[in-house]
Amino acid sequence: QDKVAVVGAGVIGLSTAVCIAESIPSCAVTVLAEHFTPDTTSDVAAGILLPHPFPETPLHKQRCWFKDTFDHLLSICNSTDAAEAGVFLLSGWQVFQETPSTKDPYWSTVVLGFHMMTDAELQRFPKYKFGQSFTTIKCECSKYLLWLEKRLKNAGGQLHTEKITGFEQLTSSYDIIVNCSGLGSRDLADDQSLYPVRGQILRVHAPWLKHFIRDGNGHTYIFPGIHSVTLGGTRQKHNWEMSVDEADSSGIFERCCELEPSLKKSQVCSKLVGLRPTRNSLRLEREFFVHGNRQVPIIHNYGHGGGGISIHWGTALEATQLVKESINWRNPTSKL
Amino acid sequence: MGAWLSLLSFSYKVGPWWDCEMSFGSLSPLRYMRVAVIGAGVIGLSSALCIHDRYHSKVTPLSIDVYADRFTPLTTSDGAAGLWQPYLYDNGNTQETKWNKETFDYLLSLINSPDSIKMGIFTQSGYNLFTEPMPEPSWKDIVLGFRHLTPQEMKMFPDYRCGWFNTALMIEGKSYLPWLMDRLNERGVKFHQKKIVSFRELADRRVDVILNCTGVRAGELQPDPLLKPGRGQILKVDAPWLKHFIITHNPKTGVYSTPYIIPGSRSVTVGGIFQVGNWSEDNNSEDHRKVWEEGCCLVPSLKNARIMDDWTGLRPVRSSVRLDNETLQFGDKQCEVIHNYGHGGYGLTIHWGCALEAANLFGKILEKKRLTTHSRL
């Protein structure tokens, strides 16, 4: 049996662990993390499937990861697991004050029913001159991560609360390490190109809202969830502040009320902060870690920025493929 | 709701000092009119509001009383899911399409107003599904963003071959009716919990105009062979992850006889029963089973949802809406009746257009009375 350690229990760590445990029966998977749901970055995210651009990752890869994730979640949406997994369809509008250069982004054929908003549809957004209407998926991590944990245990995986400060802690007990530590990789993988983009959100009670509305500039968005509506947001680069900022809160609330006036009647339930683990390109590759006389493959899967949930299953599949290759490398005779 | 019930135990009067019994001859007929509305569902209440707002300055005083055996939340309008959607085709009845459009445009104009949530108005998108290709509906240009479903979307509904997607409006009776009653109360309209058994009863009280908004039981006041109950039974389910309406259609079995699910602000309505001629207001276990099983087939995630309630209502089904007036004579008393009933499964959908038309008919009655007055002088 190959012992695999997955570091990180956010959406990336858990989905990668599940993927490995379910598709490589010879692996014994253990997830090690300092934080588990509801204390991960993924728990703060609204979880709307809408890709986040990686300036230095080839577009075809981004599209592939997004499509794999969308298709995977769509089948959950239409199954009896949907409620427990926290996955459901959501329609809505992305509106622009200035017509964007790309009217037809690469993901328009992945989401459902993508089309340009009609004039009648745009009338409800007087400050906006262009819009896209489509149906996507919301994946609520407060439920989804618990469901993934259950799936992992069913596949024989384990979960341990343990903060990993160096890969050398793992080399004696594990054959393969999968690094899904998000922002933690700054220290753990000594990666200074990784930086936080601070996001603050409000969760309000507004059960009459059935559509998402997002300003194309990414700074204002309304994402209805199962029990609350997420209002956002902020995109503060290199800001590590985890406590709630009241000026940000009022700014978010005001901007969202302008987009959707009925929100003025909503009650704020909570205010949260998450730090998007941002990088110019996603790091999804294998490196070899040498410790003493051991050479252990580490598969890195981090730097998803604001698009973790949007591409999680796609990157989990690719990371799993790298794990398979590492096993073959370790045991070349098994090929014969 | 509790506040309204306690007020209804006696005639609740708020209004100008002259709003009381006066001998008919001391003011010229047009300076005093007594209107009685029978029925406190969406049709009765909205017609009353429309007439009051248009004519209270032209007719002083305009006294309006609403009589009903059932008030919110016990009316048919309260149980309806509240989705704005007419039947698929108007079969040449372009007047009803016009009234539907007037209602949609009116509700849409209120969507960003401060009262929208109190009124129970919000947008919702969703799917209409078919087993065979169908002509586009009479309302395709009324709703927002109407389009055909893509092959990718149809994969989500393997039992269906094609369908439509659009953004429509919700107008929830449980919120809208109390809002209407508040507006009427502010305008001095009085409410009476009383079953009116004949038009004569009101003529005897010197009512000048009766608004007959009695819905499915209109036949008790005046026989109407075209009016029949269209019994519906629904389940109210706790499934807040559902954000779209889904209406299936089978032209062979008729409208709303196949599963539909309509999420609301507080629960999801699951239905699919339309039994013409069935007067039973009791929940039926066989209907419950059919609705639940077919709903879960359509939306598998429902299987793990909690059923909160069952409800049965009688849609006032008629070949077309009856919206006209007639003059009734009871001995030496004459009374104008404006009929406004028979809205089937689209009462909320069409209510405002009908209220506007009822107000038009009221205006014609005023004109006639003015001419009558002149001819007397």
XYZ file of C-alpha atoms in Angstrom:
713
model
C 0.000 0.000 0.000
C 1.216 3.470 -0.891
C 0.798 5.925 1.942
C -0.319 9.313 0.660
C -0.386 12.427 2.816
C -2.593 15.267 1.644
C -1.785 18.536 3.354
C -4.781 20.904 3.621
C -8.476 20.257 4.200
C -10.087 23.010 2.173
C -11.911 22.202 -1.051
C -8.626 21.463 -2.847
C -7.219 19.131 -0.201
C -10.415 17.179 0.374
C -11.399 16.819 -3.284
C -7.883 15.724 -4.225
C -7.861 13.225 -1.332
C -11.243 11.819 -2.391
C -10.138 11.562 -6.004
C -6.993 9.654 -5.032
C -8.730 7.368 -2.520
C -11.545 6.506 -4.945
C -9.486 5.978 -8.086
C -6.271 4.423 -6.721
C -7.313 1.573 -4.388
C -3.687 0.808 -3.540
C -3.380 4.182 -1.789
C -3.982 4.789 1.898
C -4.880 8.472 2.046
C -4.512 10.679 5.123
C -5.533 14.335 5.161
C -3.482 16.472 7.554
C -4.511 20.043 8.260
C -4.532 22.724 10.887
C -8.059 23.812 9.923
C -11.097 21.832 8.884
C -14.569 23.010 7.883
C -16.044 25.457 8.971
C -12.690 27.186 9.535
C -11.151 26.988 6.064
C -10.899 29.667 3.363
C -13.312 27.583 1.268
C -15.998 27.982 3.934
C -16.059 31.755 3.428
C -16.305 31.547 -0.356
C -19.757 31.811 -1.915
C -18.842 28.868 -4.116
C -20.248 30.079 -7.429
C -18.811 28.345 -10.456
C -17.373 31.245 -12.412
C -13.731 31.006 -13.406
C -11.090 33.279 -11.979
C -8.459 34.217 -14.552
C -4.882 32.909 -14.233
C -2.759 35.255 -16.336
C 0.037 32.721 -16.856
C -1.850 29.441 -17.161
C -2.792 28.379 -20.712
C -6.463 29.067 -21.428
C -7.196 25.520 -22.622
C -6.080 24.151 -19.254
C -8.273 26.613 -17.369
C -11.231 25.670 -19.526
C -10.569 21.955 -19.018
C -10.397 22.270 -15.237
C -13.565 24.360 -15.196
C -15.473 21.988 -17.456
C -14.434 18.910 -15.448
C -15.604 20.613 -12.266
C -18.856 21.882 -13.754
C -19.790 18.509 -15.229
C -18.919 16.703 -11.990
C -21.047 19.056 -9.891
C -23.909 19.082 -12.404
C -24.400 15.362 -11.956
C -24.522 15.894 -8.173
C -27.077 18.720 -8.632
C -29.493 16.375 -10.300
C -29.034 13.516 -7.841
C -30.486 12.724 -4.430
C -27.141 13.846 -2.932
C -27.613 17.476 -3.925
C -29.023 18.760 -0.627
C -26.429 17.020 1.551
C -23.575 18.044 -0.746
C -24.783 21.649 -0.840
C -24.734 21.762 -4.632
C -27.481 23.366 -6.713
C -28.232 25.264 -9.923
C -28.365 29.029 -9.839
C -29.295 31.395 -12.665
C -28.551 35.057 -12.876
C -26.845 37.940 -14.522
C -23.354 39.372 -14.884
C -23.650 43.051 -15.732
C -21.110 45.532 -17.040
C -21.045 49.317 -16.906
C -18.681 49.272 -19.870
C -18.996 46.684 -22.601
C -16.242 44.100 -22.020
C -13.644 43.277 -24.669
C -14.550 39.581 -24.524
C -18.312 39.285 -24.892
C -18.043 35.504 -25.238
C -15.583 34.226 -22.612
C -14.105 30.709 -22.873
C -16.429 29.367 -20.182
C -19.615 30.509 -21.936
C -20.060 27.081 -23.522
C -19.533 25.282 -20.217
C -22.232 27.012 -18.157
C -25.854 26.493 -19.193
C -27.928 28.680 -21.494
C -25.366 31.478 -21.824
C -26.653 34.445 -23.789
C -26.516 38.208 -23.905
C -29.125 39.987 -21.803
C -31.995 41.533 -23.736
C -32.802 45.239 -23.441
C -35.821 44.372 -21.304
C -33.603 42.371 -18.931
C -31.079 45.223 -18.702
C -33.784 47.729 -17.776
C -33.640 46.569 -14.180
C -29.983 47.643 -14.040
C -30.083 51.253 -15.199
C -26.369 51.954 -14.684
C -25.316 48.984 -16.803
C -25.154 48.803 -20.562
C -24.233 45.182 -21.204
C -24.975 41.881 -19.519
C -24.706 38.107 -19.695
C -27.435 35.770 -18.546
C -26.687 32.138 -17.694
C -27.222 29.248 -15.302
C -24.317 28.027 -13.238
C -23.794 26.018 -10.050
C -23.319 27.020 -6.451
C -21.263 24.700 -4.287
C -21.612 25.579 -0.602
C -18.472 24.446 1.158
C -19.973 24.399 4.643
C -21.942 21.378 3.367
C -19.713 20.214 0.522
C -16.588 19.782 2.653
C -18.480 17.671 5.196
C -19.851 15.577 2.351
C -16.333 15.145 0.910
C -15.027 14.124 4.344
C -17.738 11.468 4.509
C -16.864 10.289 1.003
C -13.183 10.096 1.955
C -13.875 7.975 5.021
C -16.078 5.667 2.937
C -13.121 5.172 0.614
C -10.890 4.241 3.552
C -9.253 7.650 4.009
C -8.378 9.323 7.307
C -8.362 12.875 8.655
C -5.939 14.257 11.285
C -5.734 17.702 12.803
C -2.073 18.582 12.613
C -0.241 21.685 11.451
C 2.543 20.779 9.014
C 5.371 23.297 9.131
C 7.815 21.392 6.940
C 7.610 18.474 4.515
C 10.345 16.715 6.464
C 7.675 15.959 9.120
C 6.079 13.612 6.620
C 8.888 11.959 4.666
C 9.448 9.085 7.073
C 5.791 8.078 7.334
C 4.525 8.731 3.792
C 5.462 7.643 0.283
C 3.823 10.502 -1.564
C 2.896 14.004 -0.385
C 0.184 16.096 -1.988
C 0.445 19.755 -1.046
C -2.965 21.498 -1.018
C -2.130 24.010 1.678
C -3.304 27.119 -0.151
C -1.833 30.270 1.291
C 0.150 28.115 3.749
C 2.483 27.153 0.874
C 4.116 30.526 1.188
C 5.935 29.104 4.183
C 5.544 25.384 3.643
C 6.780 25.392 0.042
C 8.776 28.586 0.478
C 6.827 30.168 -2.380
C 7.028 33.957 -2.197
C 5.082 34.376 -5.454
C 1.955 33.398 -3.540
C 0.043 36.259 -1.916
C -3.347 36.867 -0.312
C -6.180 38.817 -1.918
C -8.425 39.702 0.980
C -12.132 39.157 0.522
C -14.801 40.277 2.938
C -18.413 39.167 2.650
C -21.733 39.631 4.402
C -24.289 36.902 4.738
C -27.861 38.192 4.841
C -31.295 36.665 5.216
C -33.207 37.361 1.971
C -35.025 34.164 0.980
C -36.929 35.855 -1.856
C -33.723 36.256 -3.889
C -33.419 33.503 -6.464
C -30.806 34.905 -8.861
C -27.160 35.822 -8.640
C -26.140 39.289 -9.767
C -22.484 40.085 -10.347
C -20.886 43.282 -11.497
C -18.427 42.324 -14.236
C -15.692 44.265 -12.461
C -15.797 41.616 -9.723
C -16.169 44.047 -6.849
C -19.886 43.727 -6.214
C -21.823 40.496 -6.173
C -24.962 38.916 -4.750
C -24.995 35.117 -4.520
C -28.110 33.475 -2.998
C -27.287 30.344 -1.035
C -29.327 27.661 0.677
C -29.973 29.530 3.930
C -28.496 32.960 3.319
C -27.347 35.306 0.560
C -23.638 36.166 0.209
C -22.955 39.824 -0.494
C -19.522 40.903 -1.585
C -16.921 41.966 -1.792
C -13.389 43.197 -1.632
C -10.201 42.353 -3.539
C -7.379 43.759 -1.465
C -4.033 42.476 -2.679
C -1.353 41.633 -0.125
C -3.757 42.326 2.730
C -3.448 39.716 5.509
C -6.061 41.232 7.833
C -8.499 38.554 9.010
C -10.750 40.717 11.130
C -13.892 42.312 9.738
C -13.569 45.899 8.529
C -16.745 47.949 9.111
C -16.022 50.386 6.287
C -15.786 47.405 3.922
C -19.091 46.085 5.319
C -21.008 49.284 4.662
C -19.438 49.635 1.235
C -20.477 46.117 0.294
C -24.009 46.558 1.613
C -24.532 49.889 -0.162
C -23.243 48.642 -3.515
C -25.344 45.508 -3.334
C -28.478 47.477 -2.423
C -27.923 49.627 -5.492
C -27.893 46.518 -7.669
C -30.806 44.880 -5.848
C -32.924 47.390 -3.857
C -34.962 44.735 -2.049
C -31.793 43.943 -0.058
C -32.471 47.061 1.989
C -35.056 44.920 3.788
C -32.637 42.097 4.520
C -31.031 41.260 7.855
C -27.285 40.741 8.139
C -26.525 37.357 9.745
C -22.720 37.341 9.645
C -19.610 39.051 8.307
C -16.586 37.009 7.255
C -13.115 37.388 5.815
C -11.163 35.005 3.591
C -7.741 35.332 2.015
C -7.691 34.098 -1.585
C -4.424 32.187 -2.171
C -3.356 34.027 -5.313
C -0.599 33.314 -7.822
C -0.012 34.296 -11.469
C -0.333 30.692 -12.437
C -1.700 27.744 -10.569
C 1.038 25.452 -9.264
C 0.082 21.931 -10.264
C 3.257 19.880 -10.716
C 5.496 17.316 -9.106
C 8.786 18.001 -7.426
C 11.053 15.691 -5.467
C 11.753 16.414 -1.851
C 14.978 15.003 -0.462
C 15.284 14.360 3.218
C 18.114 12.239 4.467
C 18.210 9.171 2.258
C 14.569 9.508 1.212
C 13.404 11.048 -2.029
C 9.678 11.695 -1.788
C 7.523 13.008 -4.630
C 5.468 16.052 -3.700
C 2.532 16.946 -5.919
C 1.762 20.606 -5.496
C -1.827 21.715 -6.024
C -2.151 25.294 -4.786
C -2.560 28.938 -5.826
C -6.192 28.773 -6.956
C -6.865 32.400 -5.991
C -10.558 33.252 -6.152
C -11.308 30.268 -8.362
C -10.733 27.289 -6.080
C -14.245 25.933 -6.077
C -14.663 26.704 -9.776
C -11.840 24.389 -10.816
C -11.336 22.102 -7.806
C -12.393 18.803 -9.373
C -10.385 19.436 -12.540
C -7.217 20.088 -10.574
C -7.958 17.130 -8.271
C -8.124 14.857 -11.331
C -4.849 16.188 -12.662
C -3.156 15.884 -9.261
C -4.418 12.317 -9.018
C -2.891 11.575 -12.403
C 0.444 12.901 -11.103
C 0.083 10.635 -8.048
C -0.508 7.634 -10.344
C 2.620 8.517 -12.314
C 4.591 8.834 -9.088
C 3.499 5.371 -7.996
C 4.575 3.926 -11.350
C 7.890 5.720 -10.995
C 8.387 4.249 -7.544
C 7.423 0.771 -8.644
C 8.504 0.436 -12.261
C 8.250 -3.378 -12.121
C 4.450 -3.105 -11.624
C 4.229 -2.012 -15.276
C 5.527 -5.328 -16.575
C -53.488 37.738 10.259
C -54.667 37.762 13.865
C -55.189 41.529 13.770
C -57.472 41.221 10.774
C -59.626 38.480 12.319
C -60.298 40.531 15.441
C -61.276 43.533 13.346
C -63.705 41.519 11.294
C -65.890 40.537 14.219
C -67.555 43.918 13.957
C -67.797 46.367 11.060
C -64.524 48.205 11.157
C -64.989 51.861 10.367
C -62.259 54.286 9.520
C -63.167 57.102 7.216
C -64.660 60.535 6.730
C -67.473 61.622 9.076
C -70.044 61.565 6.319
C -69.472 57.886 5.668
C -72.642 56.566 7.218
C -76.266 55.906 6.343
C -77.779 58.890 4.559
C -81.129 59.256 2.907
C -80.702 58.796 -0.772
C -82.409 62.004 -1.859
C -80.407 64.600 0.127
C -77.382 64.434 -2.223
C -77.419 64.069 -5.990
C -76.850 60.406 -6.931
C -73.319 60.912 -8.226
C -72.229 62.636 -5.053
C -72.747 59.455 -3.029
C -72.184 55.899 -4.101
C -72.228 52.746 -2.160
C -70.131 49.890 -3.528
C -70.107 46.341 -2.206
C -67.373 43.900 -3.157
C -68.182 40.247 -2.627
C -65.035 38.172 -2.247
C -61.709 38.967 -0.583
C -59.316 36.995 -2.724
C -56.863 38.713 -5.040
C -59.636 39.635 -7.511
C -61.961 41.288 -4.991
C -59.263 43.192 -3.131
C -57.395 44.445 -6.210
C -60.623 45.496 -7.975
C -61.647 47.437 -4.865
C -58.276 49.191 -4.746
C -58.311 50.069 -8.428
C -61.820 51.491 -8.287
C -61.142 53.451 -5.133
C -57.966 55.027 -6.459
C -59.524 56.023 -9.774
C -62.844 57.345 -8.577
C -62.674 58.490 -4.961
C -62.084 62.078 -6.100
C -64.786 61.894 -8.764
C -67.421 60.405 -6.497
C -67.609 61.880 -3.010
C -68.153 59.981 -0.870
C -67.356 56.626 -2.432
C -68.162 54.048 0.191
C -66.706 50.594 -0.351
C -67.505 47.526 1.754
C -65.915 44.122 1.230
C -67.977 41.073 2.169
C -66.495 37.573 2.254
C -66.795 34.299 4.085
C -63.026 33.797 3.861
C -60.195 36.260 4.236
C -56.431 35.850 3.956
C -54.803 33.378 4.664
C -57.811 31.147 3.933
C -58.618 32.167 0.343
C -57.772 30.332 -2.873
C -55.287 33.102 -3.679
C -53.379 32.338 -0.475
C -52.746 28.703 -1.348
C -51.615 29.329 -4.902
C -47.844 29.160 -5.434
C -47.885 32.638 -6.927
C -45.974 32.173 -10.147
C -46.922 34.631 -12.891
C -47.625 32.356 -15.834
C -50.791 32.161 -17.950
C -51.915 28.974 -19.682
C -49.780 28.383 -22.780
C -52.167 29.654 -25.448
C -54.980 32.209 -25.367
C -56.860 30.594 -28.283
C -57.748 33.987 -29.709
C -58.681 35.547 -26.382
C -56.281 38.434 -26.898
C -58.086 40.456 -24.249
C -56.891 38.031 -21.563
C -53.349 38.209 -22.943
C -53.596 41.987 -22.659
C -54.737 41.724 -19.028
C -51.929 39.252 -18.290
C -49.400 41.644 -19.800
C -50.785 44.594 -17.859
C -50.388 42.594 -14.662
C -46.815 41.545 -15.458
C -45.746 45.061 -16.390
C -47.412 46.471 -13.284
C -45.684 43.980 -10.956
C -42.336 44.444 -12.730
C -42.585 48.205 -12.253
C -42.803 47.564 -8.504
C -39.883 45.155 -8.276
C -37.376 47.785 -7.149
C -39.850 49.692 -4.980
C -39.507 49.730 -1.167
C -42.721 47.710 -0.784
C -41.844 44.855 -3.127
C -41.027 42.300 -0.418
C -44.036 43.241 1.708
C -46.168 42.746 -1.397
C -44.593 39.355 -2.012
C -43.163 40.292 -5.409
C -39.823 38.987 -6.648
C -38.307 37.546 -9.806
C -37.739 33.864 -10.446
C -36.510 32.006 -13.518
C -37.298 28.511 -14.597
C -38.213 25.804 -17.004
C -41.265 24.707 -18.977
C -40.807 21.126 -20.223
C -42.499 19.145 -23.001
C -42.404 15.640 -24.414
C -42.950 16.939 -27.946
C -42.225 20.271 -29.676
C -44.880 22.915 -28.958
C -45.645 26.299 -30.498
C -44.314 29.239 -28.506
C -46.675 30.571 -25.827
C -48.853 33.685 -26.021
C -46.755 35.225 -23.249
C -43.267 34.743 -24.693
C -42.712 38.459 -25.247
C -44.215 39.446 -21.905
C -41.750 37.564 -19.694
C -38.026 38.356 -19.658
C -35.320 36.505 -21.551
C -37.582 33.863 -23.102
C -35.558 31.214 -24.985
C -35.549 27.572 -25.915
C -33.565 25.134 -23.782
C -30.226 23.933 -25.132
C -29.470 20.201 -25.629
C -27.122 20.446 -22.648
C -29.971 21.718 -20.478
C -32.380 19.063 -21.732
C -29.956 16.365 -20.489
C -31.016 17.362 -16.982
C -34.593 16.298 -17.794
C -34.291 12.894 -19.463
C -38.078 12.308 -19.573
C -38.626 15.426 -21.693
C -37.671 16.295 -25.206
C -37.661 20.100 -25.315
C -38.552 23.171 -23.338
C -38.264 26.845 -22.583
C -36.433 29.041 -20.095
C -37.507 32.486 -18.968
C -37.491 34.901 -16.068
C -40.938 35.538 -14.618
C -42.344 37.064 -11.467
C -43.673 35.659 -8.248
C -46.602 37.285 -6.467
C -47.269 35.457 -3.216
C -50.876 35.704 -2.031
C -49.953 35.270 1.634
C -48.066 38.569 1.476
C -49.974 40.365 -1.278
C -53.440 39.972 0.207
C -52.543 41.428 3.624
C -50.775 44.275 1.800
C -53.927 44.952 -0.258
C -56.058 44.902 2.876
C -53.729 47.403 4.554
C -53.988 49.734 1.528
C -57.776 49.394 1.488
C -58.006 49.965 5.216
C -55.980 53.183 4.858
C -58.551 54.305 2.285
C -61.487 53.737 4.589
C -62.703 50.509 2.983
C -64.559 48.335 5.475
C -64.411 44.554 5.753
C -67.194 42.223 6.863
C -66.877 38.521 7.545
C -70.219 37.551 6.089
C -71.396 35.195 3.390
C -73.642 37.069 0.971
C -76.362 34.663 -0.196
C -78.027 36.834 -2.828
C -77.505 40.044 -4.750
C -80.892 41.153 -3.427
C -79.472 41.165 0.098
C -77.140 43.982 -0.963
C -79.730 45.772 -3.123
C -81.890 45.966 0.010
C -79.053 47.834 1.693
C -79.130 50.403 -1.076
C -75.872 49.259 -2.630
C -75.433 50.982 -5.991
C -72.741 48.782 -7.480
C -71.818 45.214 -6.605
C -68.426 43.779 -7.572
C -68.983 40.066 -7.848
C -65.549 38.546 -7.201
C -66.754 35.307 -5.720
C -64.438 32.976 -7.629
C -65.337 29.309 -7.699
C -68.592 29.776 -5.773
C -70.023 32.489 -8.061
C -72.650 29.976 -9.177
C -74.292 30.225 -5.749
C -75.252 33.827 -6.476
C -76.115 33.362 -10.126
C -76.024 29.956 -11.869
C -73.204 29.730 -14.415
C -72.818 26.394 -16.220
C -69.461 27.527 -17.603
C -67.945 27.811 -14.117
C -66.489 24.652 -12.560
C -64.015 23.858 -9.803
C -60.538 22.796 -10.973
C -59.382 21.042 -7.841
C -55.681 21.254 -7.067
C -53.672 19.649 -4.299
C -50.153 20.732 -3.460
C -47.380 19.871 -1.011
C -45.341 22.557 0.699
C -41.794 21.299 1.044
C -38.666 22.593 2.790
C -36.073 22.579 -0.023
C -34.353 25.977 0.004
C -31.599 24.867 -2.416
C -34.143 24.921 -5.243
C -34.113 28.282 -7.038
C -36.038 27.639 -10.275
C -39.626 26.832 -11.135
C -40.107 23.702 -13.269
C -43.459 23.186 -14.999
C -44.068 20.075 -17.056
C -46.814 19.828 -19.673
C -48.858 17.093 -21.261
C -51.352 18.461 -23.786
C -53.315 15.190 -23.602
C -54.022 15.325 -19.873
C -54.366 19.106 -19.591
C -52.809 22.038 -17.763
C -51.240 21.437 -14.329
C -52.068 17.726 -14.400
C -48.380 16.800 -14.610
C -45.704 17.656 -12.030
C -44.623 21.191 -11.283
C -42.379 22.615 -8.607
C -42.369 26.280 -7.690
C -39.980 27.576 -5.019
C -41.363 30.445 -2.940
C -39.945 32.756 -0.321
C -40.750 30.364 2.515
C -41.206 26.899 0.978
C -41.355 25.016 -2.288
C -44.755 24.188 -3.796
C -44.958 20.784 -5.453
C -48.099 20.073 -7.461
C -49.647 18.429 -10.472
C -53.353 17.940 -9.809
C -56.163 19.513 -11.847
C -59.494 17.751 -11.371
C -62.367 19.532 -13.086
C -65.687 19.054 -11.326
C -64.238 17.914 -7.988
C -65.570 20.120 -5.152
C -63.691 18.371 -2.346
C -61.475 20.685 -0.320
C -59.998 17.799 1.631
C -56.474 16.542 1.065
C -56.457 13.185 -0.645
C -53.754 10.603 0.121
C -53.690 9.193 -3.412
C -53.186 12.687 -4.845
C -50.469 13.306 -2.229
C -48.644 10.138 -3.293
C -48.909 11.028 -7.017
C -47.644 14.576 -6.482
C -44.760 13.460 -4.263
C -43.572 10.553 -6.426
C -43.757 12.466 -9.686
C -42.113 15.502 -8.093
C -39.187 13.382 -6.860
C -38.836 11.845 -10.296
C -38.585 15.289 -11.841
C -36.232 16.656 -9.166
C -34.325 13.822 -7.437
C -32.945 16.089 -4.716
C -36.499 16.453 -3.374
C -36.306 12.906 -1.951
C -34.449 14.258 1.067
C -36.672 17.279 1.570
C -39.081 17.605 4.491
C -42.779 17.850 3.630
C -44.257 20.691 5.661
C -47.893 20.695 4.611
C -50.627 19.628 2.179
C -53.185 22.052 0.802
C -56.182 21.748 -1.483
C -57.772 24.589 -3.415
C -60.451 24.932 -6.047
C -59.419 26.880 -9.116
C -62.408 28.844 -10.503
C -62.279 27.289 -13.973
C -64.211 28.799 -16.859
C -63.816 28.849 -20.659
C -62.915 32.524 -20.300
C -62.904 35.079 -17.510
C -66.316 36.614 -16.867
C -65.710 40.360 -16.716
C -68.853 42.261 -17.634
C -71.665 44.163 -15.994
C -75.381 43.757 -15.816
C -78.227 45.732 -14.298
C -80.386 43.844 -11.841
C -83.846 44.936 -10.798
C -85.287 44.025 -7.407
C -88.727 45.579 -7.166
C -88.203 49.344 -7.002
C -84.469 48.977 -6.416
C -81.919 48.804 -9.174
C -78.407 47.562 -8.785
C -75.393 47.380 -11.099
C -73.309 44.222 -10.890
C -69.783 43.979 -12.259
C -68.851 40.323 -12.554
C -65.159 39.504 -12.239
C -64.693 35.769 -11.763
C -63.577 32.565 -13.466
C -59.792 33.150 -13.527
C -58.930 29.454 -13.324
C -55.305 28.789 -12.469
C -54.141 32.253 -13.481
C -55.898 34.626 -11.083
C -52.749 36.187 -9.656
C -51.312 36.280 -13.178
C -54.209 38.306 -14.598
C -55.585 40.146 -11.567
C -54.363 43.665 -12.224
C -55.476 43.801 -15.868
C -58.900 42.625 -14.729
C -58.989 45.165 -11.904
C -58.255 47.934 -14.430
C -61.036 46.662 -16.672
C -63.437 46.420 -13.714
C -62.614 50.070 -13.005
C -63.351 50.867 -16.677
C -66.745 49.192 -16.322
C -67.340 51.151 -13.132
C -66.558 54.326 -15.062
C -69.160 53.411 -17.675
C -71.703 52.928 -14.891
C -70.912 56.422 -13.597
C -71.387 57.844 -17.099
C -74.744 56.136 -17.377
C -75.824 57.519 -14.006
C -74.731 61.027 -15.000
C -76.866 60.766 -18.160
C -79.777 59.428 -16.097
C -79.437 62.390 -13.723
C -79.484 64.844 -16.630
C -82.510 63.239 -18.145
C -84.353 63.705 -14.855
C -83.717 67.470 -14.613
